PDB file of C-alpha atoms in Angstrom:
ATOM      1  CA  GLY A 240     -62.884 -74.643 -55.796  1.00 57.00           C
ATOM      2  CA  ALA A 241     -62.543 -71.277 -54.183  1.00 63.00           C
ATOM      3  CA  VAL A 242     -59.555 -70.786 -51.911  1.00 81.00           C
ATOM      4  CA  VAL A 243     -59.222 -68.689 -48.809  1.00 87.00           C
ATOM      5  CA  SER A 244     -55.737 -68.216 -47.433  1.00 90.00           C
ATOM      6  CA  GLN A 245     -55.096 -67.277 -43.848  1.00 92.00           C
ATOM      7  CA  HIS A 246     -51.743 -66.046 -42.550  1.00 93.00           C
ATOM      8  CA  PRO A 247     -49.949 -66.681 -40.287  1.00 93.00           C
ATOM      9  CA  SER A 248     -50.995 -70.237 -39.505  1.00 90.00           C
ATOM     10  CA  TRP A 249     -49.501 -69.944 -36.061  1.00 90.00           C
ATOM     11  CA  VAL A 250     -48.039 -67.124 -34.006  1.00 94.00           C
ATOM     12  CA  ILE A 251     -46.562 -66.779 -30.544  1.00 95.00           C
ATOM     13  CA  CYS A 252     -46.378 -63.353 -28.982  1.00 95.00           C
ATOM     14  CA  LYS A 253     -45.708 -61.695 -25.665  1.00 96.00           C
ATOM     15  CA  SER A 254     -48.500 -60.354 -23.523  1.00 96.00           C
ATOM     16  CA  GLY A 255     -49.292 -56.740 -24.349  1.00 96.00           C
ATOM     17  CA  THR A 256     -48.283 -56.885 -27.997  1.00 96.00           C
ATOM     18  CA  SER A 257     -50.605 -56.759 -30.992  1.00 96.00           C
ATOM     19  CA  VAL A 258     -50.977 -59.461 -33.597  1.00 97.00           C
ATOM     20  CA  LYS A 259     -52.429 -59.164 -37.091  1.00 97.00           C
ATOM     21  CA  ILE A 260     -54.004 -62.090 -38.924  1.00 97.00           C
ATOM     22  CA  GLU A 261     -54.741 -61.835 -42.629  1.00 96.00           C
ATOM     23  CA  CYS A 262     -57.494 -63.549 -44.569  1.00 94.00           C
ATOM     24  CA  ARG A 263     -57.352 -63.474 -48.358  1.00 92.00           C
ATOM     25  CA  SER A 264     -59.720 -64.821 -50.965  1.00 89.00           C
ATOM     26  CA  LEU A 265     -57.392 -65.983 -53.717  1.00 86.00           C
ATOM     27  CA  ASP A 266     -59.643 -66.544 -56.688  1.00 81.00           C
ATOM     28  CA  PHE A 267     -62.857 -64.716 -55.985  1.00 81.00           C
ATOM     29  CA  GLN A 268     -64.060 -61.421 -54.623  1.00 82.00           C
ATOM     30  CA  ALA A 269     -65.384 -61.745 -51.115  1.00 81.00           C
ATOM     31  CA  THR A 270     -68.030 -59.194 -50.333  1.00 79.00           C
ATOM     32  CA  THR A 271     -68.481 -60.609 -46.856  1.00 82.00           C
ATOM     33  CA  MET A 272     -65.939 -62.138 -44.513  1.00 88.00           C
ATOM     34  CA  PHE A 273     -66.500 -63.717 -41.143  1.00 89.00           C
ATOM     35  CA  TRP A 274     -64.117 -64.182 -38.238  1.00 93.00           C
ATOM     36  CA  TYR A 275     -64.530 -67.048 -35.807  1.00 91.00           C
ATOM     37  CA  ARG A 276     -62.803 -68.179 -32.687  1.00 91.00           C
ATOM     38  CA  GLN A 277     -62.674 -71.762 -31.570  1.00 84.00           C
ATOM     39  CA  PHE A 278     -62.080 -72.749 -27.994  1.00 74.00           C
ATOM     40  CA  PRO A 279     -60.893 -76.272 -27.232  1.00 69.00           C
ATOM     41  CA  LYS A 280     -63.674 -78.815 -27.607  1.00 63.00           C
ATOM     42  CA  GLN A 281     -66.178 -76.098 -28.382  1.00 67.00           C
ATOM     43  CA  SER A 282     -67.963 -74.834 -31.426  1.00 71.00           C
ATOM     44  CA  LEU A 283     -66.876 -72.105 -33.747  1.00 80.00           C
ATOM     45  CA  MET A 284     -67.899 -68.803 -32.217  1.00 84.00           C
ATOM     46  CA  LEU A 285     -68.719 -66.039 -34.626  1.00 85.00           C
ATOM     47  CA  MET A 286     -66.842 -62.926 -33.602  1.00 91.00           C
ATOM     48  CA  ALA A 287     -67.743 -60.469 -36.320  1.00 91.00           C
ATOM     49  CA  THR A 288     -69.004 -60.034 -39.842  1.00 88.00           C
ATOM     50  CA  SER A 289     -67.278 -57.621 -42.160  1.00 87.00           C
ATOM     51  CA  ASN A 290     -68.424 -56.227 -45.469  1.00 82.00           C
ATOM     52  CA  GLU A 291     -65.968 -54.640 -47.843  1.00 80.00           C
ATOM     53  CA  GLY A 292     -65.689 -50.924 -47.311  1.00 79.00           C
ATOM     54  CA  SER A 293     -67.797 -50.722 -44.185  1.00 82.00           C
ATOM     55  CA  LYS A 294     -67.369 -51.227 -40.468  1.00 85.00           C
ATOM     56  CA  ALA A 295     -67.505 -54.725 -39.080  1.00 90.00           C
ATOM     57  CA  THR A 296     -70.526 -55.934 -37.160  1.00 89.00           C
ATOM     58  CA  TYR A 297     -69.444 -57.494 -33.903  1.00 93.00           C
ATOM     59  CA  GLU A 298     -71.284 -60.189 -32.027  1.00 89.00           C
ATOM     60  CA  GLN A 299     -72.462 -59.518 -28.515  1.00 88.00           C
ATOM     61  CA  GLY A 300     -69.677 -59.888 -26.010  1.00 90.00           C
ATOM     62  CA  VAL A 301     -66.857 -59.352 -28.506  1.00 93.00           C
ATOM     63  CA  GLU A 302     -64.780 -56.267 -27.764  1.00 93.00           C
ATOM     64  CA  LYS A 303     -64.459 -54.230 -30.946  1.00 92.00           C
ATOM     65  CA  ASP A 304     -61.535 -52.265 -29.570  1.00 94.00           C
ATOM     66  CA  LYS A 305     -59.771 -55.484 -28.707  1.00 95.00           C
ATOM     67  CA  PHE A 306     -60.355 -57.280 -31.980  1.00 96.00           C
ATOM     68  CA  LEU A 307     -59.932 -54.803 -34.805  1.00 95.00           C
ATOM     69  CA  ILE A 308     -61.291 -55.958 -38.141  1.00 94.00           C
ATOM     70  CA  ASN A 309     -60.541 -54.256 -41.415  1.00 90.00           C
ATOM     71  CA  HIS A 310     -62.005 -55.302 -44.762  1.00 87.00           C
ATOM     72  CA  ALA A 311     -60.325 -52.796 -47.037  1.00 82.00           C
ATOM     73  CA  SER A 312     -60.628 -54.705 -50.286  1.00 87.00           C
ATOM     74  CA  LEU A 313     -62.700 -57.464 -51.836  1.00 86.00           C
ATOM     75  CA  THR A 314     -59.890 -59.959 -51.317  1.00 89.00           C
ATOM     76  CA  LEU A 315     -58.450 -59.064 -47.929  1.00 92.00           C
ATOM     77  CA  SER A 316     -59.715 -58.839 -44.372  1.00 93.00           C
ATOM     78  CA  THR A 317     -57.497 -58.503 -41.325  1.00 95.00           C
ATOM     79  CA  LEU A 318     -58.063 -59.242 -37.664  1.00 96.00           C
ATOM     80  CA  THR A 319     -55.787 -57.454 -35.218  1.00 97.00           C
ATOM     81  CA  VAL A 320     -55.720 -58.662 -31.635  1.00 97.00           C
ATOM     82  CA  THR A 321     -54.603 -55.590 -29.724  1.00 96.00           C
ATOM     83  CA  SER A 322     -52.736 -55.756 -26.422  1.00 96.00           C
ATOM     84  CA  ALA A 323     -52.999 -59.517 -26.442  1.00 96.00           C
ATOM     85  CA  HIS A 324     -53.263 -61.434 -23.184  1.00 95.00           C
ATOM     86  CA  PRO A 325     -52.948 -65.159 -22.490  1.00 95.00           C
ATOM     87  CA  GLU A 326     -56.723 -65.537 -22.446  1.00 93.00           C
ATOM     88  CA  ASP A 327     -56.739 -64.440 -26.079  1.00 95.00           C
ATOM     89  CA  SER A 328     -54.837 -67.579 -26.991  1.00 93.00           C
ATOM     90  CA  SER A 329     -57.066 -69.493 -29.339  1.00 91.00           C
ATOM     91  CA  PHE A 330     -57.621 -70.757 -32.854  1.00 89.00           C
ATOM     92  CA  TYR A 331     -58.957 -68.029 -35.117  1.00 92.00           C
ATOM     93  CA  ILE A 332     -60.629 -68.899 -38.414  1.00 91.00           C
ATOM     94  CA  CYS A 333     -61.876 -66.671 -41.196  1.00 91.00           C
ATOM     95  CA  SER A 334     -64.352 -67.460 -43.912  1.00 88.00           C
ATOM     96  CA  ALA A 335     -65.328 -65.621 -47.045  1.00 85.00           C
ATOM     97  CA  ARG A 336     -68.369 -65.477 -49.214  1.00 74.00           C
ATOM     98  CA  GLY A 337     -68.536 -64.243 -52.783  1.00 61.00           C
ATOM     99  CA  GLY A 338     -71.093 -61.840 -54.170  1.00 50.00           C
ATOM    100  CA  GLY A 339     -72.824 -64.361 -56.386  1.00 48.00           C
ATOM    101  CA  GLY A 340     -76.127 -65.988 -55.576  1.00 45.00           C
ATOM    102  CA  GLU A 341     -74.794 -69.478 -55.317  1.00 43.00           C
ATOM    103  CA  ARG A 342     -76.838 -70.557 -52.348  1.00 41.00           C
ATOM    104  CA  GLU A 343     -79.080 -72.802 -54.367  1.00 35.00           C
ATOM    105  CA  THR A 344     -76.337 -74.655 -56.172  1.00 34.00           C
ATOM    106  CA  GLY A 345     -75.534 -76.895 -53.275  1.00 33.00           C
ATOM    107  CA  THR A 346     -71.861 -76.095 -53.603  1.00 37.00           C
ATOM    108  CA  GLY A 347     -71.485 -74.345 -50.268  1.00 43.00           C
ATOM    109  CA  GLU A 348     -71.703 -70.715 -49.517  1.00 57.00           C
ATOM    110  CA  LEU A 349     -68.678 -70.108 -47.342  1.00 71.00           C
ATOM    111  CA  PHE A 350     -65.044 -70.934 -47.850  1.00 80.00           C
ATOM    112  CA  PHE A 351     -62.816 -71.178 -44.799  1.00 83.00           C
ATOM    113  CA  GLY A 352     -59.215 -70.296 -44.214  1.00 86.00           C
ATOM    114  CA  GLU A 353     -56.850 -72.777 -42.664  1.00 84.00           C
ATOM    115  CA  GLY A 354     -57.020 -71.085 -39.282  1.00 88.00           C
ATOM    116  CA  SER A 355     -54.438 -69.280 -37.164  1.00 91.00           C
ATOM    117  CA  ARG A 356     -53.257 -70.587 -33.821  1.00 90.00           C
ATOM    118  CA  LEU A 357     -52.427 -67.684 -31.486  1.00 93.00           C
ATOM    119  CA  THR A 358     -50.470 -68.311 -28.306  1.00 93.00           C
ATOM    120  CA  VAL A 359     -49.917 -65.378 -25.991  1.00 95.00           C
ATOM    121  CA  LEU A 360     -47.202 -65.866 -23.412  1.00 95.00           C
TER     122      LEU A 360
ATOM    123  CA  ASP B  59     -78.352 -68.627 -26.586  1.00 61.00           C
ATOM    124  CA  GLN B  60     -77.631 -71.744 -28.623  1.00 73.00           C
ATOM    125  CA  GLN B  61     -79.582 -71.477 -31.812  1.00 86.00           C
ATOM    126  CA  VAL B  62     -78.001 -74.581 -33.313  1.00 90.00           C
ATOM    127  CA  LYS B  63     -77.535 -77.679 -31.203  1.00 92.00           C
ATOM    128  CA  GLN B  64     -75.713 -80.912 -31.724  1.00 93.00           C
ATOM    129  CA  ASN B  65     -76.610 -82.917 -28.663  1.00 90.00           C
ATOM    130  CA  SER B  66     -74.231 -85.799 -29.273  1.00 92.00           C
ATOM    131  CA  PRO B  67     -70.640 -84.776 -28.612  1.00 90.00           C
ATOM    132  CA  SER B  68     -69.330 -88.041 -30.007  1.00 93.00           C
ATOM    133  CA  LEU B  69     -70.331 -90.980 -32.175  1.00 96.00           C
ATOM    134  CA  SER B  70     -68.522 -94.216 -32.884  1.00 97.00           C
ATOM    135  CA  VAL B  71     -69.427 -96.533 -35.748  1.00 98.00           C
ATOM    136  CA  GLN B  72     -67.924 -99.526 -37.472  1.00 97.00           C
ATOM    137  CA  GLU B  73     -66.428 -99.172 -40.925  1.00 97.00           C
ATOM    138  CA  GLY B  74     -69.003 -99.890 -43.601  1.00 97.00           C
ATOM    139  CA  ARG B  75     -71.973 -99.038 -41.408  1.00 97.00           C
ATOM    140  CA  ILE B  76     -74.081 -95.899 -41.528  1.00 98.00           C
ATOM    141  CA  SER B  77     -73.183 -92.803 -39.506  1.00 98.00           C
ATOM    142  CA  ILE B  78     -76.040 -90.507 -38.573  1.00 98.00           C
ATOM    143  CA  LEU B  79     -75.248 -87.103 -37.133  1.00 98.00           C
ATOM    144  CA  ASN B  80     -78.079 -84.969 -35.830  1.00 97.00           C
ATOM    145  CA  CYS B  81     -78.622 -81.265 -35.485  1.00 97.00           C
ATOM    146  CA  ASP B  82     -81.482 -79.156 -34.122  1.00 97.00           C
ATOM    147  CA  TYR B  83     -82.114 -75.457 -34.512  1.00 96.00           C
ATOM    148  CA  THR B  84     -84.454 -72.978 -32.886  1.00 94.00           C
ATOM    149  CA  ASN B  85     -84.532 -69.975 -35.210  1.00 90.00           C
ATOM    150  CA  SER B  86     -87.218 -70.350 -37.855  1.00 91.00           C
ATOM    151  CA  MET B  87     -85.514 -67.629 -39.915  1.00 88.00           C
ATOM    152  CA  PHE B  88     -82.715 -69.994 -40.880  1.00 90.00           C
ATOM    153  CA  ASP B  89     -83.169 -70.956 -44.512  1.00 88.00           C
ATOM    154  CA  TYR B  90     -79.920 -72.619 -45.484  1.00 88.00           C
ATOM    155  CA  PHE B  91     -78.113 -75.396 -43.692  1.00 92.00           C
ATOM    156  CA  LEU B  92     -74.627 -76.789 -44.087  1.00 90.00           C
ATOM    157  CA  TRP B  93     -72.403 -79.509 -42.742  1.00 93.00           C
ATOM    158  CA  TYR B  94     -68.672 -79.036 -42.275  1.00 91.00           C
ATOM    159  CA  LYS B  95     -65.946 -81.498 -41.424  1.00 92.00           C
ATOM    160  CA  LYS B  96     -63.010 -80.393 -39.347  1.00 87.00           C
ATOM    161  CA  TYR B  97     -59.663 -81.922 -38.487  1.00 84.00           C
ATOM    162  CA  PRO B  98     -57.612 -80.601 -35.538  1.00 78.00           C
ATOM    163  CA  ALA B  99     -55.775 -77.320 -36.194  1.00 74.00           C
ATOM    164  CA  GLU B 100     -57.394 -76.902 -39.593  1.00 79.00           C
ATOM    165  CA  GLY B 101     -60.255 -74.835 -40.899  1.00 79.00           C
ATOM    166  CA  PRO B 102     -63.591 -76.537 -41.529  1.00 84.00           C
ATOM    167  CA  THR B 103     -64.161 -78.142 -44.906  1.00 84.00           C
ATOM    168  CA  PHE B 104     -67.552 -77.855 -46.542  1.00 83.00           C
ATOM    169  CA  LEU B 105     -69.337 -81.156 -47.018  1.00 90.00           C
ATOM    170  CA  ILE B 106     -72.904 -80.648 -48.115  1.00 91.00           C
ATOM    171  CA  SER B 107     -75.706 -78.139 -47.839  1.00 89.00           C
ATOM    172  CA  ILE B 108     -79.455 -77.931 -48.167  1.00 92.00           C
ATOM    173  CA  SER B 109     -81.872 -75.118 -48.766  1.00 90.00           C
ATOM    174  CA  SER B 110     -85.051 -74.850 -46.739  1.00 92.00           C
ATOM    175  CA  ILE B 111     -87.087 -75.456 -49.890  1.00 92.00           C
ATOM    176  CA  LYS B 112     -85.790 -79.024 -50.014  1.00 94.00           C
ATOM    177  CA  ASP B 113     -85.968 -81.922 -47.594  1.00 96.00           C
ATOM    178  CA  LYS B 114     -83.115 -84.009 -48.929  1.00 97.00           C
ATOM    179  CA  ASN B 115     -79.827 -83.481 -50.706  1.00 95.00           C
ATOM    180  CA  GLU B 116     -77.479 -86.257 -51.672  1.00 96.00           C
ATOM    181  CA  ASP B 117     -73.845 -86.151 -52.719  1.00 94.00           C
ATOM    182  CA  GLY B 118     -72.096 -89.470 -53.006  1.00 96.00           C
ATOM    183  CA  ARG B 119     -71.870 -91.107 -49.601  1.00 97.00           C
ATOM    184  CA  PHE B 120     -73.305 -88.036 -47.879  1.00 97.00           C
ATOM    185  CA  THR B 121     -76.989 -87.240 -47.578  1.00 97.00           C
ATOM    186  CA  VAL B 122     -78.523 -84.416 -45.605  1.00 97.00           C
ATOM    187  CA  PHE B 123     -82.147 -84.550 -44.514  1.00 98.00           C
ATOM    188  CA  LEU B 124     -84.122 -81.526 -43.369  1.00 97.00           C
ATOM    189  CA  ASN B 125     -87.326 -81.629 -41.328  1.00 97.00           C
ATOM    190  CA  LYS B 126     -88.485 -78.036 -41.104  1.00 95.00           C
ATOM    191  CA  SER B 127     -91.484 -78.727 -38.909  1.00 95.00           C
ATOM    192  CA  ALA B 128     -89.242 -80.349 -36.338  1.00 97.00           C
ATOM    193  CA  LYS B 129     -86.384 -77.890 -36.957  1.00 96.00           C
ATOM    194  CA  HIS B 130     -84.106 -80.848 -37.326  1.00 97.00           C
ATOM    195  CA  LEU B 131     -81.505 -81.916 -39.831  1.00 97.00           C
ATOM    196  CA  SER B 132     -79.297 -84.926 -40.066  1.00 98.00           C
ATOM    197  CA  LEU B 133     -76.247 -86.033 -41.996  1.00 98.00           C
ATOM    198  CA  HIS B 134     -76.029 -89.639 -43.144  1.00 98.00           C
ATOM    199  CA  ILE B 135     -72.733 -91.124 -44.210  1.00 98.00           C
ATOM    200  CA  VAL B 136     -72.924 -94.520 -45.820  1.00 97.00           C
ATOM    201  CA  PRO B 137     -70.812 -96.507 -45.969  1.00 98.00           C
ATOM    202  CA  SER B 138     -68.653 -94.961 -43.266  1.00 98.00           C
ATOM    203  CA  GLN B 139     -64.907 -95.051 -43.764  1.00 97.00           C
ATOM    204  CA  PRO B 140     -62.036 -94.576 -41.281  1.00 96.00           C
ATOM    205  CA  GLY B 141     -61.062 -91.409 -43.158  1.00 94.00           C
ATOM    206  CA  ASP B 142     -64.411 -89.931 -42.176  1.00 96.00           C
ATOM    207  CA  SER B 143     -63.223 -89.711 -38.566  1.00 95.00           C
ATOM    208  CA  ALA B 144     -63.327 -86.005 -37.693  1.00 94.00           C
ATOM    209  CA  VAL B 145     -65.476 -83.430 -35.963  1.00 92.00           C
ATOM    210  CA  TYR B 146     -68.621 -82.539 -37.870  1.00 95.00           C
ATOM    211  CA  PHE B 147     -70.289 -79.171 -37.444  1.00 92.00           C
ATOM    212  CA  CYS B 148     -73.746 -78.318 -38.656  1.00 92.00           C
ATOM    213  CA  ALA B 149     -74.427 -74.702 -39.481  1.00 89.00           C
ATOM    214  CA  ALA B 150     -77.552 -72.704 -40.132  1.00 88.00           C
ATOM    215  CA  SER B 151     -77.707 -69.508 -42.089  1.00 82.00           C
ATOM    216  CA  ALA B 152     -80.111 -66.608 -42.437  1.00 77.00           C
ATOM    217  CA  ARG B 153     -78.922 -63.908 -44.826  1.00 67.00           C
ATOM    218  CA  LEU B 154     -75.605 -62.714 -43.383  1.00 61.00           C
ATOM    219  CA  ASP B 155     -75.898 -64.628 -40.140  1.00 68.00           C
ATOM    220  CA  MET B 156     -74.479 -68.096 -39.675  1.00 74.00           C
ATOM    221  CA  ARG B 157     -74.448 -70.156 -36.491  1.00 81.00           C
ATOM    222  CA  PHE B 158     -72.648 -73.358 -35.764  1.00 84.00           C
ATOM    223  CA  GLY B 159     -73.488 -76.294 -33.553  1.00 87.00           C
ATOM    224  CA  ALA B 160     -70.984 -77.523 -30.978  1.00 84.00           C
ATOM    225  CA  GLY B 161     -69.817 -80.354 -33.205  1.00 89.00           C
ATOM    226  CA  THR B 162     -69.942 -84.117 -33.050  1.00 93.00           C
ATOM    227  CA  ARG B 163     -66.749 -86.139 -33.050  1.00 93.00           C
ATOM    228  CA  LEU B 164     -67.181 -89.118 -35.353  1.00 96.00           C
ATOM    229  CA  THR B 165     -64.889 -92.098 -34.994  1.00 96.00           C
ATOM    230  CA  VAL B 166     -65.083 -94.795 -37.627  1.00 97.00           C
ATOM    231  CA  LYS B 167     -63.418 -97.989 -36.486  1.00 96.00           C
ATOM    232  CA  PRO B 168     -61.805-100.315 -39.024  1.00 93.00           C
TER     233      PRO B 168
END
């Protein structure tokens, strides 16, 4: 099946630094990518939706200047946490969807990365 | 505003019995529904999906039922196995939007 690779899988950084997380679709072209954040014992929270070549659409309450999303190609989207603080520590997950109309096949529309654990000291 | 709700945070069943996980949604625009399984510190893994034009979809031990009038869907796992122990998220999609429930932690006891 389709593979989405997320890197790094875990990162520790100092407060005030910026961290970049990459999300790559390895064997398909992802026209749309999603970024989620998961808090402990809570659901996946959609942060933003990005379409290749255009600006990301951020969910209400998500700071676009804090969480920079770039979807420069059909196989790569990046999330940059700028000036990270301890409260930004979380598990970040990306997902990707191809351009085909596979919604009716029952095979699943989104493919998820492995997630990235960010710890800000 | 929780558009997708999983009211049971946890469920425990005996191996070999049926596991039933429930999910409710409020947005009538949702037209595609999915179930994901998630282990700690990993991304969710797709399990099964259903379009709003259907009321049942079966794949091996997993069956998803959709009741549009009640805005309710459920995931049945039978027979349940210890390896099924994980957190299960239901998700609802409308075009580019996708919302997740809070998850239900399933524990299957040997």
